[in-house]
Coordinates of C-alpha atoms in Angstrom, one line a residue:
M26 CA 0.0 0.0 0.0
P27 CA 1.4 3.4 -0.9
E28 CA 2.3 5.7 2.0
L29 CA -0.7 8.0 2.8
R30 CA -0.3 11.8 2.9
K31 CA -1.2 13.1 6.3
P32 CA -2.9 14.9 8.0
Y33 CA -6.4 13.7 6.9
L34 CA -9.7 15.5 6.3
L35 CA -12.4 12.9 7.1
Y36 CA -15.4 12.8 4.6
L37 CA -18.7 11.5 5.9
G38 CA -20.8 11.9 2.7
D39 CA -24.5 11.7 3.4
A40 CA -24.3 8.9 5.9
Q41 CA -27.2 8.8 8.4
Y42 CA -26.1 5.9 10.8
P43 CA -23.3 6.4 13.3
T44 CA -22.1 2.9 12.8
D45 CA -21.5 3.7 9.1
A46 CA -18.9 6.2 10.2
K47 CA -16.7 3.7 11.9
T48 CA -13.7 4.5 9.7
A49 CA -13.9 8.1 10.7
C50 CA -14.3 7.2 14.3
G51 CA -11.4 4.8 14.2
L52 CA -9.1 7.5 12.8
R53 CA -10.4 10.1 15.3
D54 CA -9.8 7.8 18.3
W55 CA -6.5 6.2 17.3
C56 CA -4.5 8.8 15.3
R57 CA -6.2 12.1 16.3
D58 CA -3.0 14.1 15.6
D59 CA -3.3 13.1 12.0
V60 CA -6.8 14.5 11.5
V61 CA -7.7 18.1 10.9
G62 CA -11.4 17.8 10.8
E63 CA -14.5 16.4 9.1
W64 CA -16.6 17.4 6.1
S65 CA -19.9 16.1 4.8
I66 CA -23.1 16.8 2.9
P67 CA -25.4 18.8 5.2
G68 CA -27.5 16.6 7.4
A69 CA -25.1 13.7 7.6
V70 CA -23.8 12.2 10.8
S71 CA -20.9 13.9 12.6
V72 CA -18.1 12.3 14.6
G73 CA -17.6 15.5 16.7
L74 CA -14.6 17.0 14.8
P75 CA -14.2 20.6 13.6
R76 CA -16.0 21.1 10.2
R77 CA -13.5 22.0 7.5
S78 CA -14.0 22.4 3.8
P79 CA -11.4 21.0 1.5
A80 CA -10.0 24.5 0.9
D81 CA -9.8 25.1 4.7
A82 CA -8.2 21.7 5.2
A83 CA -5.6 22.3 2.5
A84 CA -4.8 25.7 4.0
E85 CA -4.1 23.9 7.3
G86 CA -1.7 21.4 5.6
A87 CA -4.0 18.4 5.0
G88 CA -2.7 15.9 2.5
S89 CA -5.6 13.6 1.9
L90 CA -9.4 13.4 2.1
V91 CA -10.2 10.1 3.6
I92 CA -13.7 8.6 3.0
G93 CA -14.7 7.9 6.6
I94 CA -17.6 5.7 5.8
A95 CA -17.8 1.9 5.8
S96 CA -21.3 1.3 4.7
V97 CA -23.0 -2.1 4.0
G98 CA -21.8 -3.3 0.6
G99 CA -19.1 -0.6 0.4
K100 CA -20.6 1.2 -2.5
L101 CA -19.4 4.7 -3.3
P102 CA -22.4 6.8 -4.4
E103 CA -22.3 9.1 -7.4
A104 CA -23.7 11.9 -5.2
W105 CA -20.3 12.1 -3.5
V106 CA -18.3 12.7 -6.6
P107 CA -18.7 16.6 -6.6
D108 CA -17.3 16.7 -3.1
L109 CA -14.4 14.5 -4.1
L110 CA -13.7 16.7 -7.1
A111 CA -13.6 19.7 -4.8
A112 CA -11.0 18.0 -2.7
I113 CA -9.0 17.1 -5.7
E114 CA -9.2 20.7 -6.9
N115 CA -7.7 21.8 -3.6
G116 CA -4.7 19.4 -4.0
L117 CA -5.8 16.6 -1.7
D118 CA -5.3 12.9 -2.4
I119 CA -8.5 10.9 -2.1
V120 CA -8.2 7.8 0.1
S121 CA -11.0 5.2 0.1
G122 CA -11.7 1.9 1.8
M123 CA -14.9 1.3 -0.1
H124 CA -15.4 -1.7 -2.4
T125 CA -16.2 0.6 -5.3
R126 CA -12.9 1.7 -6.8
L127 CA -12.2 5.4 -7.1
T128 CA -10.7 4.7 -10.5
S129 CA -14.1 3.6 -11.7
F130 CA -15.2 7.2 -11.9
P131 CA -13.6 8.8 -15.1
A132 CA -14.2 12.3 -13.7
L133 CA -12.1 11.6 -10.6
V134 CA -9.3 9.9 -12.7
S135 CA -9.2 12.9 -15.1
A136 CA -9.2 15.5 -12.3
A137 CA -6.6 13.7 -10.3
A138 CA -4.2 13.4 -13.3
A139 CA -4.7 17.1 -14.1
R140 CA -4.1 18.2 -10.5
G141 CA -1.2 15.7 -9.8
V142 CA -2.9 14.0 -6.9
R143 CA -3.5 10.3 -6.1
L144 CA -6.6 8.1 -5.9
V145 CA -5.8 5.5 -3.3
D146 CA -8.1 2.4 -3.0
V147 CA -6.9 1.0 0.3
R148 CA -9.2 -2.0 0.1
H149 CA -7.8 -3.3 -3.1
S150 CA -4.4 -5.0 -3.6
D151 CA -2.6 -6.4 -6.5
Q152 CA -0.9 -9.0 -4.2
A153 CA -1.7 -12.7 -5.0
F154 CA -2.4 -14.8 -1.9
P155 CA -2.0 -18.6 -1.7
A156 CA -4.6 -21.0 -0.4
G157 CA -4.3 -21.6 3.3
E158 CA -2.1 -24.6 4.4
G159 CA -3.2 -24.8 8.0
T160 CA 0.4 -25.5 9.2
K161 CA 1.1 -24.3 12.7
R162 CA 3.3 -21.2 12.7
T163 CA 5.7 -20.0 15.4
G164 CA 4.8 -17.1 17.6
L165 CA 1.6 -16.4 19.6
R166 CA -1.7 -15.0 18.2
I167 CA -4.8 -13.3 19.7
A168 CA -7.8 -12.8 17.4
T169 CA -10.8 -10.6 18.1
V170 CA -14.1 -12.0 17.1
G171 CA -17.6 -10.6 17.3
T172 CA -21.3 -11.3 17.8
D173 CA -21.9 -8.8 15.0
C174 CA -20.2 -6.3 12.8
A175 CA -19.1 -2.7 13.8
L176 CA -19.1 -3.3 17.6
G177 CA -15.4 -3.0 18.6
K178 CA -13.2 -5.7 17.2
K179 CA -10.7 -3.2 15.8
Y180 CA -10.7 -1.0 19.0
T181 CA -10.2 -4.1 21.1
A182 CA -7.3 -5.3 19.0
L183 CA -5.6 -1.9 19.2
A184 CA -6.2 -1.7 22.9
L185 CA -4.8 -5.2 23.5
T186 CA -1.7 -4.4 21.5
N187 CA -1.1 -1.2 23.6
A188 CA -1.7 -3.2 26.8
L189 CA 0.8 -5.8 25.8
H190 CA 3.4 -3.2 25.0
A191 CA 2.8 -1.6 28.4
R192 CA 3.7 -5.0 30.0
G193 CA 6.9 -5.0 28.0
Q194 CA 5.7 -7.7 25.5
K195 CA 6.5 -7.9 21.8
A196 CA 3.2 -7.4 20.0
T197 CA 2.0 -6.3 16.5
F198 CA -1.4 -5.1 15.5
R199 CA -2.4 -6.9 12.3
A200 CA -4.9 -4.9 10.4
T201 CA -7.6 -6.7 8.3
G202 CA -9.9 -3.8 7.4
Q203 CA -9.6 -0.5 5.7
T204 CA -9.6 1.6 8.9
G205 CA -7.0 -0.6 10.6
I206 CA -4.8 -0.4 7.6
M207 CA -5.0 3.5 7.6
I208 CA -4.0 3.5 11.3
A209 CA -1.3 0.8 11.1
G210 CA 0.1 1.7 7.7
S211 CA 0.0 -1.9 6.5
G212 CA -2.3 -4.9 6.5
V213 CA -4.8 -6.8 4.3
A214 CA -8.4 -5.8 3.6
I215 CA -9.5 -9.4 4.1
D216 CA -13.1 -8.9 2.8
A217 CA -11.7 -7.9 -0.6
V218 CA -9.8 -11.2 -1.0
V219 CA -11.2 -14.0 -3.2
A220 CA -12.9 -16.5 -0.9
D221 CA -10.6 -19.4 -1.7
F222 CA -7.6 -17.4 -0.5
I223 CA -8.9 -15.7 2.7
A224 CA -7.2 -18.2 5.0
G225 CA -4.0 -18.0 3.0
A226 CA -4.1 -14.2 3.2
A227 CA -4.4 -14.4 7.0
E228 CA -1.4 -16.8 7.1
T229 CA 0.6 -14.3 5.1
L230 CA -0.5 -11.4 7.3
S231 CA 0.7 -13.2 10.4
P232 CA 3.8 -15.2 9.5
N233 CA 6.3 -17.1 11.7
N234 CA 7.6 -15.0 14.5
D235 CA 9.6 -15.2 17.7
P236 CA 8.1 -17.7 20.2
D237 CA 7.2 -14.9 22.6
H238 CA 5.8 -12.4 20.1
Y239 CA 2.1 -11.7 20.0
D240 CA 0.2 -10.9 16.7
V241 CA -3.1 -9.3 17.6
I242 CA -5.3 -9.9 14.7
E243 CA -8.2 -7.6 13.9
G244 CA -11.4 -9.5 13.4
Q245 CA -14.0 -9.0 10.6
G246 CA -17.7 -9.7 10.4
S247 CA -19.3 -12.4 12.6
L248 CA -20.0 -16.1 12.4
F249 CA -23.7 -15.2 12.9
H250 CA -24.0 -12.7 10.1
P251 CA -25.9 -14.0 7.1
A252 CA -23.7 -12.0 4.6
Y253 CA -20.2 -11.9 6.2
A254 CA -19.8 -15.2 8.1
G255 CA -17.6 -16.6 5.3
V256 CA -15.0 -13.8 5.7
T257 CA -15.0 -14.4 9.5
L258 CA -14.5 -18.1 9.2
G259 CA -11.6 -17.9 6.6
L260 CA -9.9 -15.2 8.7
L261 CA -10.3 -17.4 11.9
H262 CA -8.8 -20.5 10.2
G263 CA -5.9 -18.6 8.7
S264 CA -5.1 -16.7 11.9
Q265 CA -4.8 -19.9 14.0
P266 CA -5.3 -18.0 17.2
D267 CA -4.0 -19.2 20.5
W268 CA -6.6 -16.9 22.2
I269 CA -9.8 -15.3 21.1
V270 CA -11.5 -12.3 22.6
L271 CA -15.2 -12.1 22.0
C272 CA -16.6 -8.6 21.2
H273 CA -20.2 -7.7 21.9
D274 CA -22.6 -4.7 22.2
P275 CA -25.2 -5.6 24.9
T276 CA -27.8 -3.4 23.3
R277 CA -28.0 -5.6 20.2
L278 CA -30.4 -8.5 20.3
T279 CA -30.3 -9.1 16.5
I280 CA -27.8 -8.6 13.8
E281 CA -27.7 -4.9 12.9
Y282 CA -30.1 -4.1 9.9
R283 CA -31.3 -7.7 10.0
P284 CA -33.8 -8.1 12.8
E285 CA -34.8 -11.6 11.7
F286 CA -31.3 -12.9 12.7
P287 CA -31.0 -13.1 16.6
I288 CA -27.6 -12.8 18.3
P289 CA -27.0 -16.0 20.3
P290 CA -26.3 -16.0 24.0
L291 CA -22.6 -15.2 24.7
A292 CA -21.9 -18.7 26.0
D293 CA -23.2 -20.2 22.7
A294 CA -21.3 -17.6 20.7
V295 CA -18.0 -18.6 22.5
A296 CA -18.7 -22.3 22.0
Q297 CA -19.2 -21.8 18.2
Y298 CA -16.1 -19.6 17.8
L299 CA -13.9 -22.1 19.7
Q300 CA -15.3 -25.0 17.7
A301 CA -14.5 -23.2 14.4
A302 CA -11.0 -22.1 15.6
R303 CA -10.1 -25.6 16.6
I304 CA -10.0 -26.6 13.0
T305 CA -6.5 -25.1 12.7
N306 CA -5.5 -24.7 16.4
R307 CA -6.8 -27.3 18.8
G308 CA -5.3 -25.4 21.8
V309 CA -7.3 -22.2 21.3
A310 CA -8.9 -20.7 24.4
L311 CA -11.1 -17.8 25.3
A312 CA -9.1 -14.9 26.8
G313 CA -12.0 -12.7 27.7
V314 CA -14.9 -10.6 26.5
S315 CA -14.7 -7.1 25.2
I316 CA -17.9 -5.0 25.6
N317 CA -18.9 -1.8 23.9
S318 CA -20.6 -0.4 27.0
S319 CA -21.2 3.2 25.7
S320 CA -24.9 2.8 26.1
L321 CA -24.6 1.8 29.8
N322 CA -24.1 4.1 32.8
D323 CA -21.5 3.3 35.4
A324 CA -23.8 1.2 37.6
E325 CA -25.3 -0.7 34.7
W326 CA -21.8 -1.4 33.3
A327 CA -20.5 -2.7 36.6
E328 CA -23.6 -5.0 37.0
Y329 CA -23.3 -6.3 33.4
R330 CA -19.6 -6.8 33.6
D331 CA -19.8 -8.8 36.8
R332 CA -22.6 -10.9 35.6
V333 CA -20.9 -11.9 32.3
Q334 CA -17.6 -12.6 34.2
Q335 CA -19.4 -14.9 36.5
E336 CA -21.3 -16.6 33.7
L337 CA -18.2 -17.2 31.5
G338 CA -15.4 -17.3 34.0
V339 CA -13.2 -14.9 32.1
P340 CA -12.4 -11.2 32.4
V341 CA -14.8 -8.7 30.8
C342 CA -13.5 -5.4 29.7
D343 CA -14.3 -2.3 27.7
P344 CA -11.3 -1.0 25.7
M345 CA -12.5 2.6 26.1
R346 CA -13.6 2.3 29.7
G347 CA -10.9 0.9 31.8
G348 CA -8.8 -0.9 29.2
M349 CA -7.8 -4.5 28.5
D350 CA -5.3 -5.2 31.3
P351 CA -7.3 -8.0 33.0
I352 CA -7.5 -9.9 29.7
V353 CA -3.8 -9.4 29.0
S354 CA -3.1 -10.7 32.5
R355 CA -5.1 -13.9 31.7
V356 CA -3.1 -14.3 28.4
L357 CA 0.2 -13.8 30.2
G358 CA -0.8 -16.2 33.0
V359 CA -0.3 -13.6 35.7
Q360 CA -2.6 -12.2 38.4

C-alpha cells in the first residue's frame, strides 16, 4: 500500500447511521493528531470533529481526504463525486476503503491526473495470496471475534496491543480492514480477498515470528452474520489464534439491519467460535470478552460486567472504559 499523505480530512458523505462512520471514528480515536477535521453533505452524521471544507483543510496542511464511511456493501455513491472533485481541486489525495474503486469514476481519474494527486483504494491490492495450508506457525496469536459487525473488534485489538506493550511484551497489531490499515500503515483488507484465499491471506498477514511475540489480529464480520460469516471463518482459520477475545454490544439483540437474525447468548457464541477455531489450532482458548458499554451508565456497566464474568469465568473489559489489562493478565498467565 502506498504511504498515505497526512494529515487527513475525514469525509462522511451523506451517511445517516453512526455505525457507518466507523472508519472516521477509528481514525479520530487512534490517530487524532493526523486528523484536521470532518466534512460532509449537510444533514449527515458527525463524529464530533471541527468542520472543515477541502479549501480550509488544504490551507491547514492536509494531504488527503479520507472517506470515513464503511457502509453495508461498500458502494461509493455518485452523489459524493462533486465533493471528491472539490477535494482534488484543492490538492488533496483521495483515500478510500470502499469496495467501489475510485478509479471507476472517469471524472475523478481525469481531475486527479490534471491536479497531480493520487486516488488510493486501500481495500484493493494487487498481491496474490496462496490458499491456506493450516500449518502451525511460530509465535503467539490473539484474534478478536464478534457477535456482529461494527461493535469494537478493531478497537479491542488496538487496545490489546497497547496493553501488551505496556507490559513489555512484543506485539504487533495486524490490520484486516480499511480503517485498521490506515491506522497501522499496513495490512490486508480481508473482505476484498477472493474467498478461496482468505485463510492464506491471513497466514501471510501473520507469518512465523519469535516464540514470545504476539500478533493481535483484527477480526472482521461475525459467524452469525448472514452475509459476512464466510469472511469471518476464513480469517479465523488462517489466523490460527491461541486466544480469542469475543466482542459484543449488549444493546444488540439481533444482527444490525437484519432483525430476523438473533444474536445467540454469549456462551453459545463462545462455543461456536472455539469449535470453528479448533480446525487449525486445537489449543485455542477464550481470553475474555470485550464490551462496547457506551450505552450503559457506570452502575449498569458494573452489573453487566460482573454478571458476564461470573457466567463465562473470564475477564470482561471495555477498551474505552478501563482498558484491557485484565484480559492481558489472563493471556500472560499472571494475576
